[in-house]
């Protein structure tokens, strides 16, 4: 698979994720795009082609941004990435983290190449916190948290 083909596929997966996060099917997304834009030319099949990376939308990006609640610049960057622009990157974890963190606390590379040593007490505390966060993630995503003894 060529680099551009892989980039187009990644863009499609990114777009599909945004659509799913909005809680819409491909058909619903197409209908909302048509309603917002006043055009009637978008179908579920066109959304599917975008999500498979067969086509990269251009003039529709501002409408996508409006419907999905995503900055248009982020979508333009993702489309440039899909078209093979060497300077563009696909928005991903860093963009998501930046949206979730408080203002002024965006993730940045470490200034120092190394860290500091920590003791076992700190490690144990961090492990317990990670375990708690994983349990919370299970609850939020609909996982089963019933203890084995109570099943």
C-alpha positions as protocol buffer text, in pm:
chain_id: "A"
residue {
  index: 1
  type: UNK
  ca { x: 0 y: 0 z: 0 }
}
residue {
  index: 2
  type: UNK
  ca { x: 147 y: 337 z: -96 }
}
residue {
  index: 3
  type: UNK
  ca { x: 202 y: 613 z: 158 }
}
residue {
  index: 4
  type: UNK
  ca { x: -70 y: 830 z: 9 }
}
residue {
  index: 5
  type: UNK
  ca { x: -317 y: 541 z: 5 }
}
residue {
  index: 6
  type: UNK
  ca { x: -241 y: 472 z: 371 }
}
residue {
  index: 7
  type: UNK
  ca { x: -283 y: 842 z: 456 }
}
residue {
  index: 8
  type: UNK
  ca { x: -618 y: 850 z: 276 }
}
residue {
  index: 9
  type: UNK
  ca { x: -731 y: 542 z: 469 }
}
residue {
  index: 10
  type: UNK
  ca { x: -621 y: 701 z: 798 }
}
residue {
  index: 11
  type: UNK
  ca { x: -810 y: 1019 z: 709 }
}
residue {
  index: 12
  type: UNK
  ca { x: -1121 y: 813 z: 638 }
}
residue {
  index: 13
  type: UNK
  ca { x: -1093 y: 639 z: 975 }
}
residue {
  index: 14
  type: UNK
  ca { x: -1046 y: 978 z: 1144 }
}
residue {
  index: 15
  type: UNK
  ca { x: -1357 y: 1117 z: 974 }
}
residue {
  index: 16
  type: UNK
  ca { x: -1558 y: 804 z: 1060 }
}
residue {
  index: 17
  type: UNK
  ca { x: -1453 y: 842 z: 1423 }
}
residue {
  index: 18
  type: UNK
  ca { x: -1571 y: 1202 z: 1431 }
}
residue {
  index: 19
  type: UNK
  ca { x: -1905 y: 1100 z: 1280 }
}
residue {
  index: 20
  type: UNK
  ca { x: -1952 y: 812 z: 1525 }
}
residue {
  index: 21
  type: UNK
  ca { x: -1860 y: 1039 z: 1815 }
}
residue {
  index: 22
  type: UNK
  ca { x: -2141 y: 1272 z: 1703 }
}
residue {
  index: 23
  type: UNK
  ca { x: -2382 y: 977 z: 1737 }
}
residue {
  index: 24
  type: UNK
  ca { x: -2490 y: 976 z: 1373 }
}
residue {
  index: 25
  type: UNK
  ca { x: -2509 y: 701 z: 1115 }
}
residue {
  index: 26
  type: UNK
  ca { x: -2368 y: 768 z: 769 }
}
residue {
  index: 27
  type: UNK
  ca { x: -2723 y: 830 z: 643 }
}
residue {
  index: 28
  type: UNK
  ca { x: -2799 y: 1073 z: 929 }
}
residue {
  index: 29
  type: UNK
  ca { x: -2469 y: 1254 z: 878 }
}
residue {
  index: 30
  type: UNK
  ca { x: -2544 y: 1295 z: 505 }
}
residue {
  index: 31
  type: UNK
  ca { x: -2893 y: 1428 z: 584 }
}
residue {
  index: 32
  type: UNK
  ca { x: -2756 y: 1683 z: 832 }
}
residue {
  index: 33
  type: UNK
  ca { x: -2489 y: 1796 z: 584 }
}
residue {
  index: 34
  type: UNK
  ca { x: -2761 y: 1850 z: 325 }
}
residue {
  index: 35
  type: UNK
  ca { x: -2987 y: 2036 z: 569 }
}
residue {
  index: 36
  type: UNK
  ca { x: -2708 y: 2266 z: 691 }
}
residue {
  index: 37
  type: UNK
  ca { x: -2570 y: 2339 z: 344 }
}
residue {
  index: 38
  type: UNK
  ca { x: -2901 y: 2357 z: 156 }
}
residue {
  index: 39
  type: UNK
  ca { x: -2767 y: 2106 z: -99 }
}
residue {
  index: 40
  type: UNK
  ca { x: -2927 y: 1768 z: -164 }
}
residue {
  index: 41
  type: UNK
  ca { x: -2628 y: 1601 z: -328 }
}
residue {
  index: 42
  type: UNK
  ca { x: -2476 y: 1419 z: -29 }
}
residue {
  index: 43
  type: UNK
  ca { x: -2580 y: 1059 z: 26 }
}
residue {
  index: 44
  type: UNK
  ca { x: -2476 y: 782 z: 262 }
}
residue {
  index: 45
  type: UNK
  ca { x: -2270 y: 641 z: -25 }
}
residue {
  index: 46
  type: UNK
  ca { x: -2067 y: 962 z: -51 }
}
residue {
  index: 47
  type: UNK
  ca { x: -2004 y: 960 z: 325 }
}
residue {
  index: 48
  type: UNK
  ca { x: -1890 y: 598 z: 291 }
}
residue {
  index: 49
  type: UNK
  ca { x: -1645 y: 692 z: 13 }
}
residue {
  index: 50
  type: UNK
  ca { x: -1500 y: 967 z: 235 }
}
residue {
  index: 51
  type: UNK
  ca { x: -1468 y: 729 z: 529 }
}
residue {
  index: 52
  type: UNK
  ca { x: -1292 y: 465 z: 317 }
}
residue {
  index: 53
  type: UNK
  ca { x: -1049 y: 731 z: 190 }
}
residue {
  index: 54
  type: UNK
  ca { x: -1163 y: 693 z: -170 }
}
residue {
  index: 55
  type: UNK
  ca { x: -1242 y: 1064 z: -186 }
}
residue {
  index: 56
  type: UNK
  ca { x: -1113 y: 1354 z: 18 }
}
residue {
  index: 57
  type: UNK
  ca { x: -1371 y: 1629 z: 74 }
}
residue {
  index: 58
  type: UNK
  ca { x: -1268 y: 1984 z: 6 }
}
residue {
  index: 59
  type: UNK
  ca { x: -1553 y: 2235 z: -16 }
}
residue {
  index: 60
  type: UNK
  ca { x: -1748 y: 2035 z: 245 }
}
residue {
  index: 61
  type: UNK
  ca { x: -1490 y: 2082 z: 522 }
}
residue {
  index: 62
  type: UNK
  ca { x: -1647 y: 2401 z: 668 }
}
residue {
  index: 63
  type: UNK
  ca { x: -1986 y: 2225 z: 680 }
}
residue {
  index: 64
  type: UNK
  ca { x: -1826 y: 1919 z: 844 }
}
residue {
  index: 65
  type: UNK
  ca { x: -1672 y: 2150 z: 1104 }
}
residue {
  index: 66
  type: UNK
  ca { x: -2007 y: 2309 z: 1177 }
}
residue {
  index: 67
  type: UNK
  ca { x: -2194 y: 1977 z: 1199 }
}
residue {
  index: 68
  type: UNK
  ca { x: -1926 y: 1790 z: 1395 }
}
residue {
  index: 69
  type: UNK
  ca { x: -1821 y: 2076 z: 1622 }
}
residue {
  index: 70
  type: UNK
  ca { x: -1457 y: 2048 z: 1513 }
}
residue {
  index: 71
  type: UNK
  ca { x: -1234 y: 2342 z: 1417 }
}
residue {
  index: 72
  type: UNK
  ca { x: -1225 y: 2376 z: 1037 }
}
residue {
  index: 73
  type: UNK
  ca { x: -845 y: 2417 z: 1057 }
}
residue {
  index: 74
  type: UNK
  ca { x: -821 y: 2068 z: 1210 }
}
residue {
  index: 75
  type: UNK
  ca { x: -1021 y: 1920 z: 921 }
}
residue {
  index: 76
  type: UNK
  ca { x: -817 y: 2113 z: 663 }
}
residue {
  index: 77
  type: UNK
  ca { x: -497 y: 1980 z: 820 }
}
residue {
  index: 78
  type: UNK
  ca { x: -634 y: 1624 z: 812 }
}
residue {
  index: 79
  type: UNK
  ca { x: -734 y: 1661 z: 445 }
}
residue {
  index: 80
  type: UNK
  ca { x: -388 y: 1799 z: 358 }
}
residue {
  index: 81
  type: UNK
  ca { x: -234 y: 1499 z: 535 }
}
residue {
  index: 82
  type: UNK
  ca { x: -452 y: 1264 z: 328 }
}
residue {
  index: 83
  type: UNK
  ca { x: -343 y: 1436 z: 7 }
}
residue {
  index: 84
  type: UNK
  ca { x: 22 y: 1369 z: 94 }
}
residue {
  index: 85
  type: UNK
  ca { x: 132 y: 1709 z: 228 }
}
residue {
  index: 86
  type: UNK
  ca { x: 462 y: 1631 z: 402 }
}
residue {
  index: 87
  type: UNK
  ca { x: 413 y: 1915 z: 654 }
}
residue {
  index: 88
  type: UNK
  ca { x: 61 y: 1811 z: 760 }
}
residue {
  index: 89
  type: UNK
  ca { x: -20 y: 1570 z: 1038 }
}
residue {
  index: 90
  type: UNK
  ca { x: -339 y: 1386 z: 1115 }
}
residue {
  index: 91
  type: UNK
  ca { x: -501 y: 1525 z: 1430 }
}
residue {
  index: 92
  type: UNK
  ca { x: -499 y: 1258 z: 1692 }
}
residue {
  index: 93
  type: UNK
  ca { x: -414 y: 1194 z: 2052 }
}
residue {
  index: 94
  type: UNK
  ca { x: -237 y: 1527 z: 2106 }
}
residue {
  index: 95
  type: UNK
  ca { x: -536 y: 1722 z: 1972 }
}
residue {
  index: 96
  type: UNK
  ca { x: -777 y: 1516 z: 2183 }
}
residue {
  index: 97
  type: UNK
  ca { x: -566 y: 1563 z: 2497 }
}
residue {
  index: 98
  type: UNK
  ca { x: -540 y: 1936 z: 2432 }
}
residue {
  index: 99
  type: UNK
  ca { x: -922 y: 1951 z: 2413 }
}
residue {
  index: 100
  type: UNK
  ca { x: -961 y: 1759 z: 2742 }
}
residue {
  index: 101
  type: UNK
  ca { x: -696 y: 1939 z: 2947 }
}
residue {
  index: 102
  type: UNK
  ca { x: -753 y: 2278 z: 3111 }
}
residue {
  index: 103
  type: UNK
  ca { x: -661 y: 2586 z: 2910 }
}
residue {
  index: 104
  type: UNK
  ca { x: -288 y: 2655 z: 2921 }
}
residue {
  index: 105
  type: UNK
  ca { x: -208 y: 2292 z: 3008 }
}
residue {
  index: 106
  type: UNK
  ca { x: -162 y: 2155 z: 2658 }
}
residue {
  index: 107
  type: UNK
  ca { x: 68 y: 1853 z: 2620 }
}
residue {
  index: 108
  type: UNK
  ca { x: 420 y: 1949 z: 2522 }
}
residue {
  index: 109
  type: UNK
  ca { x: 746 y: 1758 z: 2476 }
}
residue {
  index: 110
  type: UNK
  ca { x: 959 y: 1724 z: 2787 }
}
residue {
  index: 111
  type: UNK
  ca { x: 1225 y: 1992 z: 2822 }
}
residue {
  index: 112
  type: UNK
  ca { x: 1475 y: 1753 z: 2982 }
}
residue {
  index: 113
  type: UNK
  ca { x: 1581 y: 1425 z: 2818 }
}
residue {
  index: 114
  type: UNK
  ca { x: 1544 y: 1228 z: 3143 }
}
residue {
  index: 115
  type: UNK
  ca { x: 1327 y: 1209 z: 3449 }
}
residue {
  index: 116
  type: UNK
  ca { x: 1382 y: 1173 z: 3819 }
}
residue {
  index: 117
  type: UNK
  ca { x: 1399 y: 868 z: 4037 }
}
residue {
  index: 118
  type: UNK
  ca { x: 1093 y: 788 z: 4243 }
}
residue {
  index: 119
  type: UNK
  ca { x: 1042 y: 547 z: 4530 }
}
residue {
  index: 120
  type: UNK
  ca { x: 823 y: 240 z: 4554 }
}
residue {
  index: 121
  type: UNK
  ca { x: 562 y: 431 z: 4756 }
}
residue {
  index: 122
  type: UNK
  ca { x: 514 y: 673 z: 4465 }
}
residue {
  index: 123
  type: UNK
  ca { x: 502 y: 385 z: 4217 }
}
residue {
  index: 124
  type: UNK
  ca { x: 240 y: 205 z: 4428 }
}
residue {
  index: 125
  type: UNK
  ca { x: 31 y: 522 z: 4450 }
}
residue {
  index: 126
  type: UNK
  ca { x: 49 y: 575 z: 4074 }
}
residue {
  index: 127
  type: UNK
  ca { x: -41 y: 211 z: 4008 }
}
residue {
  index: 128
  type: UNK
  ca { x: -348 y: 244 z: 4232 }
}
residue {
  index: 129
  type: UNK
  ca { x: -450 y: 562 z: 4052 }
}
residue {
  index: 130
  type: UNK
  ca { x: -409 y: 399 z: 3710 }
}
residue {
  index: 131
  type: UNK
  ca { x: -618 y: 104 z: 3829 }
}
residue {
  index: 132
  type: UNK
  ca { x: -892 y: 342 z: 3946 }
}
residue {
  index: 133
  type: UNK
  ca { x: -888 y: 529 z: 3616 }
}
residue {
  index: 134
  type: UNK
  ca { x: -915 y: 202 z: 3424 }
}
residue {
  index: 135
  type: UNK
  ca { x: -1215 y: 100 z: 3632 }
}
residue {
  index: 136
  type: UNK
  ca { x: -1373 y: 440 z: 3569 }
}
residue {
  index: 137
  type: UNK
  ca { x: -1307 y: 396 z: 3197 }
}
residue {
  index: 138
  type: UNK
  ca { x: -1481 y: 58 z: 3208 }
}
residue {
  index: 139
  type: UNK
  ca { x: -1785 y: 213 z: 3373 }
}
residue {
  index: 140
  type: UNK
  ca { x: -1800 y: 502 z: 3128 }
}
residue {
  index: 141
  type: UNK
  ca { x: -1766 y: 273 z: 2827 }
}
residue {
  index: 142
  type: UNK
  ca { x: -2030 y: 30 z: 2952 }
}
residue {
  index: 143
  type: UNK
  ca { x: -1797 y: -243 z: 3076 }
}
residue {
  index: 144
  type: UNK
  ca { x: -1892 y: -499 z: 3337 }
}
residue {
  index: 145
  type: UNK
  ca { x: -1757 y: -407 z: 3679 }
}
residue {
  index: 146
  type: UNK
  ca { x: -1943 y: -657 z: 3899 }
}
residue {
  index: 147
  type: UNK
  ca { x: -1695 y: -834 z: 4123 }
}
residue {
  index: 148
  type: UNK
  ca { x: -1659 y: -1208 z: 4045 }
}
residue {
  index: 149
  type: UNK
  ca { x: -1782 y: -1299 z: 4398 }
}
residue {
  index: 150
  type: UNK
  ca { x: -2118 y: -1128 z: 4329 }
}
residue {
  index: 151
  type: UNK
  ca { x: -2195 y: -1282 z: 3989 }
}
